[in-house]
mmCIF file of C-alpha atoms in Angstrom:
data_model
loop_
_atom_site.group_PDB
_atom_site.id
_atom_site.type_symbol
_atom_site.label_atom_id
_atom_site.label_comp_id
_atom_site.label_asym_id
_atom_site.label_seq_id
_atom_site.Cartn_x
_atom_site.Cartn_y
_atom_site.Cartn_z
ATOM 1 C CA SER A 1 -9.648 -5.346 -19.810
ATOM 2 C CA GLN A 2 -6.360 -6.832 -17.790
ATOM 3 C CA ALA A 3 -7.978 -8.078 -15.058
ATOM 4 C CA LYS A 4 -10.868 -9.307 -16.688
ATOM 5 C CA GLU A 5 -8.570 -11.370 -19.341
ATOM 6 C CA HIS A 6 -6.868 -12.962 -16.617
ATOM 7 C CA GLY A 7 -9.524 -13.274 -14.154
ATOM 8 C CA GLY A 8 -8.385 -11.614 -11.692
ATOM 9 C CA TRP A 9 -8.261 -8.923 -8.995
ATOM 10 C CA LEU A 10 -5.947 -6.196 -10.376
ATOM 11 C CA CYS A 11 -4.609 -2.954 -9.024
ATOM 12 C CA GLY A 12 -2.141 0.070 -9.404
ATOM 13 C CA SER A 13 -1.579 3.525 -9.451
ATOM 14 C CA CYS A 14 -2.079 6.346 -12.055
ATOM 15 C CA PRO A 15 -2.539 10.233 -12.044
ATOM 16 C CA GLU A 16 -6.666 11.061 -12.204
ATOM 17 C CA VAL A 17 -8.235 13.847 -13.335
ATOM 18 C CA ALA A 18 -9.878 15.801 -10.481
ATOM 19 C CA ALA A 19 -12.098 19.614 -10.647
ATOM 20 C CA GLU A 20 -11.529 21.268 -13.758
ATOM 21 C CA GLY A 21 -8.111 23.719 -12.869
ATOM 22 C CA SER A 22 -7.199 21.346 -9.838
ATOM 23 C CA PRO A 23 -3.982 19.009 -10.145
ATOM 24 C CA PRO A 24 -4.856 15.329 -10.744
ATOM 25 C CA TYR A 25 -4.768 13.234 -7.976
ATOM 26 C CA ASN A 26 -1.924 10.033 -7.342
ATOM 27 C CA SER A 27 -4.841 7.456 -7.312
ATOM 28 C CA LEU A 28 -4.516 3.501 -6.512
ATOM 29 C CA VAL A 29 -7.752 1.751 -8.991
ATOM 30 C CA LEU A 30 -8.744 -1.344 -8.227
ATOM 31 C CA ALA A 31 -10.600 -3.576 -10.729
ATOM 32 C CA ASN A 32 -12.105 -7.053 -9.977
ATOM 33 C CA PRO A 33 -12.347 -9.951 -12.237
ATOM 34 C CA ASP A 34 -14.999 -8.995 -14.171
ATOM 35 C CA GLY A 35 -12.484 -5.405 -15.123
ATOM 36 C CA GLU A 36 -15.114 -3.174 -13.639
ATOM 37 C CA VAL A 37 -12.961 -0.583 -11.440
ATOM 38 C CA ALA A 38 -14.161 -2.350 -7.803
ATOM 39 C CA ALA A 39 -12.390 1.070 -5.516
ATOM 40 C CA ARG A 40 -10.598 4.083 -6.355
ATOM 41 C CA TYR A 41 -8.433 5.969 -4.040
ATOM 42 C CA ARG A 42 -6.874 9.046 -3.236
ATOM 43 C CA LYS A 43 -3.012 9.071 -1.971
ATOM 44 C CA LEU A 44 -3.357 11.325 1.512
ATOM 45 C CA HIS A 45 0.278 12.466 1.701
ATOM 46 C CA ARG A 46 1.956 13.917 -0.984
ATOM 47 C CA PHE A 47 5.329 13.959 -1.161
ATOM 48 C CA THR A 48 6.523 18.093 -0.926
ATOM 49 C CA TYR A 49 9.979 17.002 -0.648
ATOM 50 C CA GLY A 50 9.972 15.560 -4.813
ATOM 51 C CA GLY A 51 7.211 18.631 -5.357
ATOM 52 C CA GLU A 52 4.469 15.963 -5.510
ATOM 53 C CA ASP A 53 2.217 19.176 -3.435
ATOM 54 C CA ARG A 54 2.907 20.984 -6.329
ATOM 55 C CA THR A 55 2.053 18.496 -9.101
ATOM 56 C CA PHE A 56 -0.891 16.655 -7.487
ATOM 57 C CA SER A 57 -4.128 17.390 -5.456
ATOM 58 C CA ALA A 58 -4.054 15.239 -2.190
ATOM 59 C CA GLY A 59 -6.961 12.498 -1.694
ATOM 60 C CA SER A 60 -9.164 13.192 1.868
ATOM 61 C CA GLU A 61 -9.757 10.125 2.953
ATOM 62 C CA PRO A 62 -8.883 6.494 2.960
ATOM 63 C CA VAL A 63 -10.159 3.696 1.427
ATOM 64 C CA THR A 64 -10.775 -0.202 2.503
ATOM 65 C CA VAL A 65 -12.610 -2.672 0.117
ATOM 66 C CA ASP A 66 -13.482 -6.558 0.247
ATOM 67 C CA ILE A 67 -11.746 -8.443 -1.976
ATOM 68 C CA GLU A 68 -14.319 -11.467 -2.167
ATOM 69 C CA GLY A 69 -13.471 -11.918 2.677
ATOM 70 C CA LEU A 70 -10.705 -10.135 2.432
ATOM 71 C CA ARG A 71 -11.284 -6.645 3.999
ATOM 72 C CA ALA A 72 -8.539 -4.369 1.957
ATOM 73 C CA SER A 73 -6.885 -1.526 2.944
ATOM 74 C CA LEU A 74 -5.401 0.512 0.254
ATOM 75 C CA PHE A 75 -2.506 3.333 0.268
ATOM 76 C CA VAL A 76 0.270 4.588 -1.927
ATOM 77 C CA CYS A 77 3.986 5.054 -1.285
ATOM 78 C CA TYR A 78 4.537 8.004 0.712
ATOM 79 C CA ASP A 79 1.303 6.885 2.818
ATOM 80 C CA LEU A 80 3.874 4.566 4.130
ATOM 81 C CA ARG A 81 5.180 7.021 6.380
ATOM 82 C CA PHE A 82 2.122 7.854 8.050
ATOM 83 C CA ALA A 83 0.786 5.176 10.739
ATOM 84 C CA ASP A 84 -1.905 6.495 11.878
ATOM 85 C CA ASP A 85 -3.479 6.730 9.154
ATOM 86 C CA TRP A 86 -2.976 2.577 8.779
ATOM 87 C CA TRP A 87 -3.386 2.294 12.505
ATOM 88 C CA ALA A 88 -7.403 3.889 12.168
ATOM 89 C CA LEU A 89 -8.140 1.101 9.607
ATOM 90 C CA ALA A 90 -6.152 -1.926 11.425
ATOM 91 C CA PRO A 91 -9.442 -3.389 13.017
ATOM 92 C CA ALA A 92 -11.360 -3.542 9.849
ATOM 93 C CA THR A 93 -8.152 -4.449 7.806
ATOM 94 C CA ASP A 94 -6.384 -7.701 6.966
ATOM 95 C CA ALA A 95 -4.340 -6.564 4.223
ATOM 96 C CA TYR A 96 -2.797 -3.230 3.340
ATOM 97 C CA ILE A 97 -2.031 -2.880 -0.415
ATOM 98 C CA CYS A 98 0.566 -0.084 -1.396
ATOM 99 C CA PRO A 99 1.990 0.610 -5.240
ATOM 100 C CA ALA A 100 5.418 2.448 -4.865
ATOM 101 C CA ASN A 101 7.587 4.610 -6.293
ATOM 102 C CA TRP A 102 10.433 4.408 -3.751
ATOM 103 C CA PRO A 103 14.124 5.249 -4.910
ATOM 104 C CA ASP A 104 16.509 2.755 -3.883
ATOM 105 C CA THR A 105 18.492 6.064 -1.861
ATOM 106 C CA ARG A 106 15.742 4.906 0.717
ATOM 107 C CA ARG A 107 15.788 1.576 0.562
ATOM 108 C CA SER A 108 16.187 0.436 4.111
ATOM 109 C CA HIS A 109 13.180 2.744 5.411
ATOM 110 C CA TRP A 110 10.799 1.279 2.749
ATOM 111 C CA GLN A 111 12.132 -2.329 3.780
ATOM 112 C CA ALA A 112 12.037 -1.361 7.381
ATOM 113 C CA LEU A 113 8.445 0.558 7.130
ATOM 114 C CA LEU A 114 6.822 -2.663 4.888
ATOM 115 C CA ARG A 115 7.653 -4.420 8.279
ATOM 116 C CA ALA A 116 6.633 -1.756 10.547
ATOM 117 C CA ARG A 117 2.902 -1.743 9.113
ATOM 118 C CA ALA A 118 2.113 -5.554 9.394
ATOM 119 C CA ILE A 119 3.493 -6.289 12.886
ATOM 120 C CA GLU A 120 2.067 -3.071 14.142
ATOM 121 C CA ASN A 121 -1.007 -3.659 12.747
ATOM 122 C CA GLN A 122 -1.590 -7.742 12.868
ATOM 123 C CA ALA A 123 -2.104 -7.630 8.942
ATOM 124 C CA TYR A 124 -0.540 -8.602 6.057
ATOM 125 C CA VAL A 125 1.127 -5.780 3.522
ATOM 126 C CA ILE A 126 0.828 -6.042 -0.043
ATOM 127 C CA ALA A 127 3.416 -3.564 -2.017
ATOM 128 C CA CYS A 128 4.805 -3.043 -4.987
ATOM 129 C CA ASN A 129 7.845 -0.705 -5.742
ATOM 130 C CA ARG A 130 8.750 0.306 -9.257
ATOM 131 C CA VAL A 131 12.409 -1.277 -10.816
ATOM 132 C CA GLY A 132 15.075 0.603 -13.082
ATOM 133 C CA THR A 133 16.014 4.002 -13.642
ATOM 134 C CA GLY A 134 14.754 7.596 -14.218
ATOM 135 C CA ARG A 135 14.760 11.106 -13.613
ATOM 136 C CA LYS A 136 18.255 10.739 -12.066
ATOM 137 C CA LEU A 137 17.155 7.893 -9.346
ATOM 138 C CA SER A 138 17.478 4.338 -9.524
ATOM 139 C CA TYR A 139 14.648 1.926 -7.829
ATOM 140 C CA ALA A 140 15.627 -1.727 -6.610
ATOM 141 C CA GLY A 141 11.382 -2.982 -6.272
ATOM 142 C CA ASP A 142 11.609 -4.955 -2.897
ATOM 143 C CA SER A 143 8.495 -6.066 -3.838
ATOM 144 C CA ALA A 144 7.044 -7.743 -0.945
ATOM 145 C CA ILE A 145 4.591 -9.503 0.595
ATOM 146 C CA VAL A 146 5.013 -9.838 4.260
ATOM 147 C CA ASP A 147 2.531 -11.435 7.522
ATOM 148 C CA PRO A 148 0.852 -10.063 10.514
ATOM 149 C CA MET A 149 3.986 -11.540 12.264
ATOM 150 C CA GLY A 150 6.341 -9.505 10.216
ATOM 151 C CA GLU A 151 7.810 -12.147 7.950
ATOM 152 C CA THR A 152 8.452 -11.620 4.888
ATOM 153 C CA LEU A 153 6.427 -14.290 2.614
ATOM 154 C CA ALA A 154 7.807 -13.274 -0.993
ATOM 155 C CA SER A 155 10.298 -10.575 -1.921
ATOM 156 C CA GLY A 156 12.171 -9.282 -5.227
ATOM 157 C CA ALA A 157 14.482 -7.226 -5.636
ATOM 158 C CA GLY A 158 16.620 -5.639 -8.826
ATOM 159 C CA THR A 159 14.115 -6.659 -11.374
ATOM 160 C CA GLU A 160 10.418 -7.162 -12.362
ATOM 161 C CA ALA A 161 8.881 -10.263 -10.780
ATOM 162 C CA LEU A 162 5.886 -11.936 -9.850
ATOM 163 C CA LEU A 163 5.262 -12.584 -6.054
ATOM 164 C CA VAL A 164 3.000 -15.437 -5.174
ATOM 165 C CA ALA A 165 2.062 -15.855 -1.683
ATOM 166 C CA GLU A 166 -1.205 -17.414 0.316
ATOM 167 C CA VAL A 167 -2.889 -14.278 2.433
ATOM 168 C CA ASP A 168 -5.235 -15.641 4.599
ATOM 169 C CA PRO A 169 -7.949 -13.173 6.474
ATOM 170 C CA ALA A 170 -8.293 -16.527 8.951
ATOM 171 C CA HIS A 171 -4.860 -16.170 10.256
ATOM 172 C CA VAL A 172 -4.721 -12.344 10.796
ATOM 173 C CA ALA A 173 -7.520 -12.912 13.046
ATOM 174 C CA ALA A 174 -5.320 -15.745 14.984
ATOM 175 C CA VAL A 175 -2.586 -13.553 15.254
ATOM 176 C CA ARG A 176 -4.841 -10.517 16.539
ATOM 177 C CA ALA A 177 -6.448 -13.608 19.221
ATOM 178 C CA GLU A 178 -3.331 -14.524 20.153
ATOM 179 C CA PHE A 179 -1.520 -11.341 20.898
ATOM 180 C CA PRO A 180 -4.480 -8.791 21.464
ATOM 181 C CA PHE A 181 -2.086 -5.642 21.203
ATOM 182 C CA LEU A 182 -4.417 -3.875 18.727
ATOM 183 C CA ALA A 183 -6.715 -3.645 21.816
ATOM 184 C CA ASP A 184 -4.095 -1.288 24.207
ATOM 185 C CA ARG A 185 -4.219 0.902 21.541
ATOM 186 C CA ARG A 186 -5.359 4.891 22.748
#
């Protein structure tokens, strides 16, 4: 309803009912400007350190969707640590979208991994992270939009923020043409 009300694309992560008797999935749901669900991605990697393997089912496949000419691959939180999954999608991806619940105790990891995923895949990374406190943890936010060269185009820390930056598939193609690193992967 929010996507329709504002006439834009909107996504976020939420629990999604799984098969009867199974734990829910931690899913990213993407809605189009008509308010319809355009894609669902079920988080592949459960955060066992935090017990997520006991409370959520694992997804089984990555998802890439076309958003008005922008090829976007969807991930959730802990998936950020698994570069191989991101690499596999790079040739068909202009931007990665990743909402998260990443605590400030690992803030430097979050920031470094966002830039690393953008640089190594020569694609944008659009990442939204929680702010505030909960369950004895603090969350600094550090939501960011990072370009294919690893430059942070917009960021927010410590408070809720609206981040805006131009994301252009033509820029991804130009960077990849100038620096054809993806072709060297084996």
